[in-house]
Amino acid sequence: MSFDEKDKVSIAQVERRPSAASSLDDGELLALDVRAAAERRLVRILDWRLLPTIVLIFIMNYIDRTAVTAARLKGLEQDLGMSDIQYSVILAVLYASYVPAQIPSNMILNRITRPSYYIPFCVVIWGLTSALTGVSKTYAGMVVARIFVGLPEARSIPVLAAFYPGAIYLLSRWYTRKELAFRSAILYGGLLISNAFGSLMAAGILSRMEGKLGIPAWRWLFYIEGAITVTIGILAAFLLPDYPHNTRWLTPAQRRLAQVRLAEDAGEADEDVSTDSAMKGLIMALKDPKVPIFAVMTCSQLLGLGFVNFFPTIAGTLGFSTTVTLLLAAPPWILATIVCCISAWNADRTGERFFHICVPWWGVILGYIIGVSTFSIGGRYVAMFLMACGYSGFALTAVWVSNAVPRPPAKRAAAIAIVNGFGNLGNLISSFVWKAEWGPDYHQSMYIGIAALGLATVLAVVIRVILINQNKRLEREELANLSGARRERIEDAARLEGITFEEALKRKKGFRYLY
């Protein structure tokens, strides 16, 4: 964000303390002799409370979304009399329902003061709708159930749409730029490991619950997984934080420290002012040329990674039984989770983004090349490992968006939602790319994946060039004299942090976009 852009946005007027004494109490953890230890303790609290809860929710989020792919192996299509194209519609309709709802959801989340209520509410609703999917008796009933998993309320507050971009946004309100990549990767590692857990859970349910109480095993799969999700959603209401200024289970001094950390990270407070409405944030995001490029890049990469919705089907082409197929689908995702966390840890250490995102895509392209070059079981299974590890690149996409559009929060929330919402059109399209008639080799699907990831790479290069040029412009603008609104914003940040204007100016000069 350039200084010219920031002239349009006032720094947040973070709550002023009524007296000098109370201000001193709130700032007790900002003293140099206790600051480092207090900050480590704060991050540790977040890592042990916020992060595990979000990861657990995310695991169930994805298990619920992909349960239909496992149910397909145990008679879903036959029991409901569905054709191959109808199965693709079942997958696509979920994305069609929640993709357009992601932008208003994140705009709402930015204005909701208690995300610790909002996100768990969404979790409980999607758990209920997921469980009720097992009640479906016809293809039409399954379509309706999948729509309501993505869009559960008449007010268009999406369940699944609310969660991923909302979770990334919530993490960005607590962690600094160089802490966010690793934490977001752990979150996304929940998605990757959920593919393994989901396959193992599905293998157990589908092999042992067939005919229990006269109910097919694939219906039990939805009932059991949906019930687990509802339980987790209820518990999350007691575990998740709100925002740095109003989380109830932190002390006033810890809340002040949490705000100061983010103010230092960008040189201005991480709060919206009264003029920063949700709609204004949306308009600002749409005017930023990086946002639509990110959106198309994400759409292209998710099209290239669309195999995820058909992974058990792809594993089934190896020629083993249903239970063995689901068990074989787990190891690639376990490795992918490890690769994702290592990559994100290194991205945090180095501040580099482009290669940490693109190299995994290139691994998927290699996996596709292997897939179209051999029919051997060993070669195709190796390709499945490379394909799964490619998701470690997508894990950092929302983080890169958050780094590239850091302030104000209203703009950042809209940007993340636009990118993730439009990007998921790639998932919708991919529902029709991995067609049964192209199996068991799926060569056409893999060619489309190679082309999509190639386009995503080109767009990532464009974003990298833009950010390099914006950093150069920031360096030039730092030489300009500070006056008026620019000076006032830095003075406000200095008051919030309890430091001098000169110290705040020095920190401000340190801000750069990560690429």
XYZ file of N, CA and C in Angstrom, residues 367 370 377-387:
39
model
N 3.783 -34.570 -11.526
C 2.933 -35.716 -11.225
C 1.981 -36.025 -12.370
N 3.889 -37.725 -15.149
C 4.078 -39.146 -14.830
C 2.782 -39.905 -15.068
N 1.299 -49.295 -11.451
C 0.744 -48.929 -10.138
C 1.728 -48.056 -9.367
N 3.007 -48.448 -9.376
C 4.013 -47.677 -8.640
C 4.149 -46.263 -9.155
N 4.220 -46.093 -10.474
C 4.386 -44.770 -11.053
C 3.202 -43.867 -10.764
N 1.985 -44.392 -10.900
C 0.799 -43.574 -10.647
C 0.647 -43.249 -9.166
N 1.103 -44.144 -8.293
C 1.019 -43.852 -6.855
C 2.017 -42.762 -6.469
N 3.210 -42.792 -7.076
C 4.174 -41.706 -6.861
C 3.581 -40.384 -7.343
N 2.903 -40.427 -8.485
C 2.261 -39.216 -9.008
C 1.230 -38.671 -8.022
N 0.515 -39.561 -7.338
C -0.481 -39.128 -6.348
C 0.181 -38.381 -5.198
N 1.391 -38.800 -4.789
C 2.123 -38.085 -3.740
C 2.494 -36.678 -4.204
N 2.997 -36.565 -5.436
C 3.370 -35.249 -5.965
C 2.149 -34.343 -6.087
N 1.042 -34.907 -6.509
C -0.183 -34.126 -6.660
C -0.669 -33.605 -5.309
